[in-house]
Amino acid sequence: PMNSTDENTATTTIQTILEGYLSEYAPATAADTDGIRVVSSQEIILDLADMADISLNDLAAIMARLGYSAARRDGKVGWLIKAK
């Protein structure tokens, strides 16, 4: 079993990987209209599957901490991101 130090290290590692993945993007809001992408948690997890085993809950917590918000747009629910 992992202790709290191991869990913190894993969370930090996952956050570092996500920050790299999102380096060309910034958080968007529902009010933004141009250049917005809606990306599901599952899409992100699949994109990063070769790098880390990321749970939906870990991803959601880190995305929220990084300032991303979830919304429904064009019938799709996901994280709102926009190109920097």
mmCIF file of C-alpha atoms in Angstrom:
data_model
loop_
_atom_site.group_PDB
_atom_site.id
_atom_site.type_symbol
_atom_site.label_atom_id
_atom_site.label_comp_id
_atom_site.label_asym_id
_atom_site.label_seq_id
_atom_site.Cartn_x
_atom_site.Cartn_y
_atom_site.Cartn_z
ATOM 1 C CA PRO A 1 0.000 0.000 0.000
ATOM 2 C CA MET A 2 1.056 3.550 -0.678
ATOM 3 C CA ASN A 3 1.645 5.895 2.204
ATOM 4 C CA SER A 4 0.740 9.584 2.076
ATOM 5 C CA THR A 5 4.233 10.548 0.854
ATOM 6 C CA ASP A 6 3.944 8.090 -2.038
ATOM 7 C CA GLU A 7 0.473 9.433 -2.890
ATOM 8 C CA ASN A 8 1.734 13.034 -2.841
ATOM 9 C CA THR A 9 4.633 12.080 -5.118
ATOM 10 C CA ALA A 10 2.263 10.296 -7.516
ATOM 11 C CA THR A 11 -0.095 13.289 -7.570
ATOM 12 C CA THR A 12 2.811 15.674 -8.197
ATOM 13 C CA THR A 13 4.062 13.454 -11.029
ATOM 14 C CA ILE A 14 0.611 13.292 -12.615
ATOM 15 C CA GLN A 15 0.255 17.074 -12.317
ATOM 16 C CA THR A 16 3.653 17.553 -14.008
ATOM 17 C CA ILE A 17 2.596 15.262 -16.864
ATOM 18 C CA LEU A 18 -0.734 17.095 -17.231
ATOM 19 C CA GLU A 19 0.969 20.491 -17.232
ATOM 20 C CA GLY A 20 3.176 19.295 -20.094
ATOM 21 C CA TYR A 21 0.170 17.919 -21.973
ATOM 22 C CA LEU A 22 -1.667 21.220 -21.509
ATOM 23 C CA SER A 23 1.327 23.474 -22.208
ATOM 24 C CA GLU A 24 -0.173 24.814 -25.442
ATOM 25 C CA TYR A 25 -3.561 25.434 -23.839
ATOM 26 C CA ALA A 26 -5.115 27.668 -21.215
ATOM 27 C CA PRO A 27 -8.308 27.301 -19.208
ATOM 28 C CA ALA A 28 -11.390 28.572 -21.013
ATOM 29 C CA THR A 29 -14.725 29.652 -19.625
ATOM 30 C CA ALA A 30 -18.241 29.070 -20.877
ATOM 31 C CA ALA A 31 -18.268 32.722 -21.992
ATOM 32 C CA ASP A 32 -15.341 32.166 -24.371
ATOM 33 C CA THR A 33 -16.374 31.467 -27.933
ATOM 34 C CA ASP A 34 -13.299 31.365 -30.198
ATOM 35 C CA GLY A 35 -10.848 28.488 -30.325
ATOM 36 C CA ILE A 36 -12.476 26.477 -27.560
ATOM 37 C CA ARG A 37 -12.062 22.707 -27.394
ATOM 38 C CA VAL A 38 -14.041 20.415 -25.148
ATOM 39 C CA VAL A 39 -11.861 17.508 -24.061
ATOM 40 C CA SER A 40 -13.204 14.689 -21.915
ATOM 41 C CA SER A 41 -11.284 13.262 -18.995
ATOM 42 C CA GLN A 42 -11.238 9.910 -20.779
ATOM 43 C CA GLU A 43 -9.628 11.473 -23.873
ATOM 44 C CA ILE A 44 -6.874 12.982 -21.748
ATOM 45 C CA ILE A 45 -6.333 9.727 -19.867
ATOM 46 C CA LEU A 46 -6.090 7.790 -23.141
ATOM 47 C CA ASP A 47 -3.665 10.347 -24.603
ATOM 48 C CA LEU A 48 -1.430 9.949 -21.542
ATOM 49 C CA ALA A 49 -1.856 6.190 -21.031
ATOM 50 C CA ASP A 50 1.718 5.482 -22.161
ATOM 51 C CA MET A 51 3.071 7.870 -19.529
ATOM 52 C CA ALA A 52 1.041 7.222 -16.383
ATOM 53 C CA ASP A 53 -1.930 5.356 -14.990
ATOM 54 C CA ILE A 54 -4.199 8.307 -14.211
ATOM 55 C CA SER A 55 -7.550 7.859 -12.503
ATOM 56 C CA LEU A 56 -10.587 9.939 -13.416
ATOM 57 C CA ASN A 57 -10.704 11.362 -9.903
ATOM 58 C CA ASP A 58 -7.012 12.348 -9.895
ATOM 59 C CA LEU A 59 -7.382 13.965 -13.303
ATOM 60 C CA ALA A 60 -10.491 15.896 -12.257
ATOM 61 C CA ALA A 61 -8.870 17.152 -9.058
ATOM 62 C CA ILE A 62 -5.738 18.327 -10.852
ATOM 63 C CA MET A 63 -7.616 19.916 -13.771
ATOM 64 C CA ALA A 64 -9.754 21.888 -11.316
ATOM 65 C CA ARG A 65 -6.648 22.895 -9.333
ATOM 66 C CA LEU A 66 -5.053 24.136 -12.574
ATOM 67 C CA GLY A 67 -8.076 26.370 -13.219
ATOM 68 C CA TYR A 68 -9.913 24.329 -15.855
ATOM 69 C CA SER A 69 -13.682 24.039 -15.702
ATOM 70 C CA ALA A 70 -16.051 21.451 -17.049
ATOM 71 C CA ALA A 71 -19.074 22.282 -19.145
ATOM 72 C CA ARG A 72 -21.386 20.969 -21.828
ATOM 73 C CA ARG A 73 -20.844 22.421 -25.260
ATOM 74 C CA ASP A 74 -22.252 21.168 -28.560
ATOM 75 C CA GLY A 75 -23.636 18.096 -26.813
ATOM 76 C CA LYS A 76 -20.284 17.087 -25.324
ATOM 77 C CA VAL A 77 -19.303 17.273 -21.668
ATOM 78 C CA GLY A 78 -15.671 17.918 -20.897
ATOM 79 C CA TRP A 79 -12.947 20.338 -19.926
ATOM 80 C CA LEU A 80 -12.947 23.707 -21.667
ATOM 81 C CA ILE A 81 -9.526 24.498 -23.111
ATOM 82 C CA LYS A 82 -8.291 27.093 -25.573
ATOM 83 C CA ALA A 83 -5.056 27.548 -27.481
ATOM 84 C CA LYS A 84 -2.616 30.003 -25.899
#
